[in-house]
């Protein structure tokens, strides 16, 4: 029996087909004599997971690109702030202040970055901020920098291109593998960002027929072998319209 999974985000539709169904997950019994992993072992495991984490993050960003062009904000500290816990609290307060001034309609995805000296700063995509917020107005009035209140803010207008997901994913991956992250999140996002849709089996077939036609050609296609699911067949389609509309 074959197994089908789809992942839809933005105008992208990934289709995975396998020879075999995945085995049901069984919860193992914890061995009380087994030693707890060391900090170095935990760090190595994070390194092993980075590819999947980075790919999922790119999907998240891509799900929000295309329809609206976000602003790219860089939030830096005037002081040498190295405590990620405090930095995240400052960022949360910054978002609350933005809501107070501009309302709650905007959405964001933000990642921290550690400079070589250890200082923290943030790279963030913001959608639906007022139109008067732009690079020129920020240079002249420092509106967002005053709300941030800890240093400097740089604003860039983007074209909403998919390459932005790779740009932000680079910083997310760097933070994810940095020991200075200290078990904090490698990114934060607002509740109202679009999330990738993941479906399997019958639901996946529904999406397959909803968004693709028989003659549609994938922009990427490859076959490969997996350890447990047998042969795998991957296809990436660009969705231009909903044929059911």
Tab-separated table of C-alpha atoms in Angstrom:
chain	number	residue	atom	x	y	z
A	1	UNK	CA	0.000	0.000	0.000
A	2	UNK	CA	1.405	3.404	-0.961
A	3	UNK	CA	1.585	6.461	1.253
A	4	UNK	CA	1.037	10.066	0.119
A	5	UNK	CA	1.836	13.277	1.973
A	6	UNK	CA	1.452	16.874	0.817
A	7	UNK	CA	2.792	20.131	2.224
A	8	UNK	CA	1.190	23.331	0.940
A	9	UNK	CA	2.615	26.769	1.750
A	10	UNK	CA	1.997	29.928	-0.224
A	11	UNK	CA	1.972	29.033	-3.909
A	12	UNK	CA	4.049	25.891	-3.309
A	13	UNK	CA	2.717	22.337	-3.195
A	14	UNK	CA	5.127	19.548	-2.200
A	15	UNK	CA	3.974	15.984	-2.885
A	16	UNK	CA	5.685	12.954	-1.361
A	17	UNK	CA	4.738	9.418	-2.424
A	18	UNK	CA	6.204	6.266	-0.853
A	19	UNK	CA	5.870	2.525	-1.361
A	20	UNK	CA	5.006	1.709	2.241
A	21	UNK	CA	2.998	3.209	5.074
A	22	UNK	CA	4.964	4.597	8.024
A	23	UNK	CA	5.079	2.321	11.048
A	24	UNK	CA	3.012	3.472	14.036
A	25	UNK	CA	5.133	5.102	16.708
A	26	UNK	CA	5.550	3.056	19.865
A	27	UNK	CA	6.432	4.710	23.118
A	28	UNK	CA	9.436	2.997	24.605
A	29	UNK	CA	10.031	2.283	28.258
A	30	UNK	CA	12.686	4.558	29.665
A	31	UNK	CA	15.747	2.751	30.951
A	32	UNK	CA	16.379	4.116	34.482
A	33	UNK	CA	20.047	3.120	34.228
A	34	UNK	CA	20.599	5.063	31.045
A	35	UNK	CA	22.649	8.186	31.611
A	36	UNK	CA	21.152	11.528	30.719
A	37	UNK	CA	22.683	13.135	27.636
A	38	UNK	CA	25.423	15.651	28.293
A	39	UNK	CA	25.199	19.242	27.111
A	40	UNK	CA	27.609	18.419	24.275
A	41	UNK	CA	25.423	15.476	23.201
A	42	UNK	CA	22.349	17.701	23.232
A	43	UNK	CA	24.233	20.217	21.125
A	44	UNK	CA	25.212	17.519	18.594
A	45	UNK	CA	21.589	16.404	18.337
A	46	UNK	CA	20.540	19.965	17.573
A	47	UNK	CA	23.155	20.017	14.811
A	48	UNK	CA	21.728	16.798	13.344
A	49	UNK	CA	18.221	18.268	13.293
A	50	UNK	CA	19.185	21.561	11.683
A	51	UNK	CA	18.362	20.572	8.086
A	52	UNK	CA	14.761	19.654	8.883
A	53	UNK	CA	14.290	22.657	11.160
A	54	UNK	CA	15.649	25.021	8.524
A	55	UNK	CA	13.445	23.534	5.814
A	56	UNK	CA	10.322	23.819	7.971
A	57	UNK	CA	11.194	27.418	8.799
A	58	UNK	CA	11.601	28.309	5.131
A	59	UNK	CA	8.162	26.855	4.488
A	60	UNK	CA	6.713	28.999	7.265
A	61	UNK	CA	8.209	32.189	5.837
A	62	UNK	CA	7.256	31.240	2.269
A	63	UNK	CA	3.650	30.652	3.352
A	64	UNK	CA	3.436	34.390	4.069
A	65	UNK	CA	5.207	35.731	0.992
A	66	UNK	CA	3.737	36.761	-2.326
A	67	UNK	CA	0.454	38.504	-1.537
A	68	UNK	CA	1.903	41.159	0.758
A	69	UNK	CA	5.369	42.708	0.759
A	70	UNK	CA	6.867	42.667	4.254
A	71	UNK	CA	9.288	45.119	5.809
A	72	UNK	CA	12.610	43.715	6.993
A	73	UNK	CA	13.593	45.183	10.356
A	74	UNK	CA	16.943	44.831	12.105
A	75	UNK	CA	16.732	45.649	15.818
A	76	UNK	CA	20.078	46.222	17.519
A	77	UNK	CA	21.273	47.233	20.976
A	78	UNK	CA	23.335	50.302	21.774
A	79	UNK	CA	24.782	48.357	24.700
A	80	UNK	CA	26.487	44.958	24.496
A	81	UNK	CA	23.378	42.901	25.340
A	82	UNK	CA	24.324	39.207	25.513
A	83	UNK	CA	21.474	37.732	27.566
A	84	UNK	CA	19.009	36.087	25.163
A	85	UNK	CA	16.357	35.785	27.899
A	86	UNK	CA	16.341	39.550	28.457
A	87	UNK	CA	16.523	40.181	24.703
A	88	UNK	CA	13.404	38.110	24.091
A	89	UNK	CA	11.577	39.932	26.892
A	90	UNK	CA	12.572	43.217	25.268
A	91	UNK	CA	11.293	41.991	21.916
A	92	UNK	CA	7.969	40.947	23.464
A	93	UNK	CA	7.601	44.410	25.017
A	94	UNK	CA	8.434	45.953	21.633
A	95	UNK	CA	5.620	43.995	19.968
A	96	UNK	CA	3.177	45.035	22.690
A	97	UNK	CA	4.154	48.681	22.179
A	98	UNK	CA	3.600	48.338	18.421
A	99	UNK	CA	0.125	46.920	19.062
A	100	UNK	CA	-0.666	49.833	21.365
A	101	UNK	CA	0.386	52.365	18.730
A	102	UNK	CA	-0.682	50.690	15.469
A	103	UNK	CA	-3.296	48.085	16.427
A	104	UNK	CA	-3.132	44.285	16.292
A	105	UNK	CA	-3.493	43.666	12.559
A	106	UNK	CA	0.237	43.332	11.790
A	107	UNK	CA	2.085	40.015	11.840
A	108	UNK	CA	5.748	39.092	12.170
A	109	UNK	CA	8.424	36.400	12.097
A	110	UNK	CA	11.648	37.232	13.958
A	111	UNK	CA	14.974	35.500	14.562
A	112	UNK	CA	17.847	36.427	16.884
A	113	UNK	CA	21.451	36.649	15.767
A	114	UNK	CA	24.565	36.605	17.931
A	115	UNK	CA	27.454	38.764	16.791
A	116	UNK	CA	31.050	37.608	17.235
A	117	UNK	CA	31.356	39.623	20.442
A	118	UNK	CA	28.234	37.837	21.752
A	119	UNK	CA	25.778	40.711	21.389
A	120	UNK	CA	22.205	39.875	20.397
A	121	UNK	CA	20.147	41.567	17.732
A	122	UNK	CA	16.999	40.616	15.819
A	123	UNK	CA	16.053	40.266	12.164
A	124	UNK	CA	12.291	40.427	11.681
A	125	UNK	CA	9.802	40.424	8.843
A	126	UNK	CA	6.740	42.569	9.524
A	127	UNK	CA	3.567	42.601	7.475
A	128	UNK	CA	0.735	45.173	7.615
A	129	UNK	CA	2.522	47.952	9.454
A	130	UNK	CA	1.188	51.402	8.466
A	131	UNK	CA	2.294	52.582	5.019
A	132	UNK	CA	4.044	55.603	6.511
A	133	UNK	CA	6.529	53.233	8.184
A	134	UNK	CA	9.391	52.831	5.717
A	135	UNK	CA	13.141	53.273	5.427
A	136	UNK	CA	13.003	56.983	4.576
A	137	UNK	CA	10.644	57.897	7.420
A	138	UNK	CA	12.662	55.848	9.909
A	139	UNK	CA	15.878	57.661	8.981
A	140	UNK	CA	14.124	61.018	9.393
A	141	UNK	CA	11.939	60.344	12.445
A	142	UNK	CA	13.237	57.148	14.126
A	143	UNK	CA	9.633	56.176	14.947
A	144	UNK	CA	10.307	52.442	15.303
A	145	UNK	CA	13.674	52.977	17.031
A	146	UNK	CA	11.936	55.057	19.697
A	147	UNK	CA	9.401	52.268	20.244
A	148	UNK	CA	12.197	49.671	20.378
A	149	UNK	CA	14.002	51.840	22.901
A	150	UNK	CA	17.250	49.871	23.168
A	151	UNK	CA	19.328	51.079	20.252
A	152	UNK	CA	19.044	51.260	16.499
A	153	UNK	CA	16.513	50.064	13.923
A	154	UNK	CA	17.163	49.574	10.219
A	155	UNK	CA	14.190	49.155	7.862
A	156	UNK	CA	14.288	47.760	4.336
A	157	UNK	CA	11.359	47.490	1.951
A	158	UNK	CA	11.264	44.041	0.324
A	159	UNK	CA	9.743	42.812	-2.926
A	160	UNK	CA	8.143	39.807	-1.210
A	161	UNK	CA	10.280	37.382	-3.224
A	162	UNK	CA	10.748	33.797	-2.025
A	163	UNK	CA	14.483	34.388	-1.606
A	164	UNK	CA	13.635	36.210	1.627
A	165	UNK	CA	12.833	32.847	3.234
A	166	UNK	CA	16.381	31.668	2.581
A	167	UNK	CA	17.830	34.913	3.927
A	168	UNK	CA	15.963	34.643	7.221
A	169	UNK	CA	16.497	30.863	7.452
A	170	UNK	CA	20.251	31.452	7.377
A	171	UNK	CA	20.058	33.482	10.578
A	172	UNK	CA	17.593	31.060	12.186
A	173	UNK	CA	19.891	28.097	11.507
A	174	UNK	CA	22.865	30.012	12.866
A	175	UNK	CA	20.986	30.814	16.087
A	176	UNK	CA	19.611	27.269	16.413
A	177	UNK	CA	23.117	25.798	16.587
A	178	UNK	CA	24.579	28.528	18.801
A	179	UNK	CA	25.147	27.515	22.422
A	180	UNK	CA	24.337	31.065	23.476
A	181	UNK	CA	20.687	30.391	22.573
A	182	UNK	CA	20.466	28.457	25.880
A	183	UNK	CA	17.367	26.379	25.041
A	184	UNK	CA	15.412	29.430	23.898
A	185	UNK	CA	13.486	29.435	20.619
A	186	UNK	CA	15.447	30.041	17.429
A	187	UNK	CA	12.585	32.189	16.132
A	188	UNK	CA	9.289	33.708	17.239
A	189	UNK	CA	6.185	34.503	15.218
A	190	UNK	CA	2.815	36.128	15.759
A	191	UNK	CA	-0.324	34.029	16.122
A	192	UNK	CA	-1.758	35.275	12.824
A	193	UNK	CA	0.975	34.216	10.386
A	194	UNK	CA	-0.035	31.674	7.754
A	195	UNK	CA	1.132	28.136	8.562
A	196	UNK	CA	2.033	25.366	6.095
A	197	UNK	CA	-0.708	22.780	5.582
A	198	UNK	CA	0.439	19.166	6.031
A	199	UNK	CA	-1.904	16.337	5.046
A	200	UNK	CA	-1.556	12.625	4.340
A	201	UNK	CA	-3.537	9.780	2.774
A	202	UNK	CA	-7.114	10.753	1.782
A	203	UNK	CA	-6.719	14.430	2.676
A	204	UNK	CA	-3.502	14.606	0.664
A	205	UNK	CA	-5.259	13.175	-2.404
A	206	UNK	CA	-7.911	15.885	-2.040
A	207	UNK	CA	-5.252	18.621	-2.168
A	208	UNK	CA	-3.539	16.891	-5.077
A	209	UNK	CA	-6.691	17.006	-7.203
A	210	UNK	CA	-7.706	20.453	-5.942
A	211	UNK	CA	-4.513	22.239	-6.966
A	212	UNK	CA	-2.998	20.217	-9.829
A	213	UNK	CA	-4.121	19.015	-13.244
A	214	UNK	CA	-3.098	15.923	-15.145
A	215	UNK	CA	-0.900	17.913	-17.518
A	216	UNK	CA	0.797	20.070	-14.880
A	217	UNK	CA	4.570	19.683	-14.777
A	218	UNK	CA	6.493	19.933	-11.490
A	219	UNK	CA	9.246	22.517	-11.169
A	220	UNK	CA	11.276	19.971	-9.180
A	221	UNK	CA	11.016	16.183	-9.297
A	222	UNK	CA	13.215	13.422	-7.925
A	223	UNK	CA	13.141	9.790	-6.827
A	224	UNK	CA	15.109	8.333	-3.942
A	225	UNK	CA	15.294	5.406	-1.537
A	226	UNK	CA	14.301	5.586	2.107
A	227	UNK	CA	15.164	3.259	4.946
A	228	UNK	CA	11.617	2.435	6.070
A	229	UNK	CA	9.186	3.650	3.410
A	230	UNK	CA	10.848	2.182	0.320
A	231	UNK	CA	11.088	4.210	-2.868
A	232	UNK	CA	10.220	7.864	-2.549
A	233	UNK	CA	8.913	10.179	-5.261
A	234	UNK	CA	9.040	13.942	-4.622
A	235	UNK	CA	7.411	16.661	-6.731
A	236	UNK	CA	7.160	20.404	-6.208
A	237	UNK	CA	4.419	22.303	-8.018
A	238	UNK	CA	3.858	26.036	-8.271
A	239	UNK	CA	0.182	26.780	-7.777
A	240	UNK	CA	-1.058	29.411	-10.212
A	241	UNK	CA	-4.788	28.968	-9.619
A	242	UNK	CA	-7.371	26.798	-7.911
A	243	UNK	CA	-8.984	24.710	-10.623
A	244	UNK	CA	-12.060	24.219	-8.438
A	245	UNK	CA	-12.815	27.945	-8.183
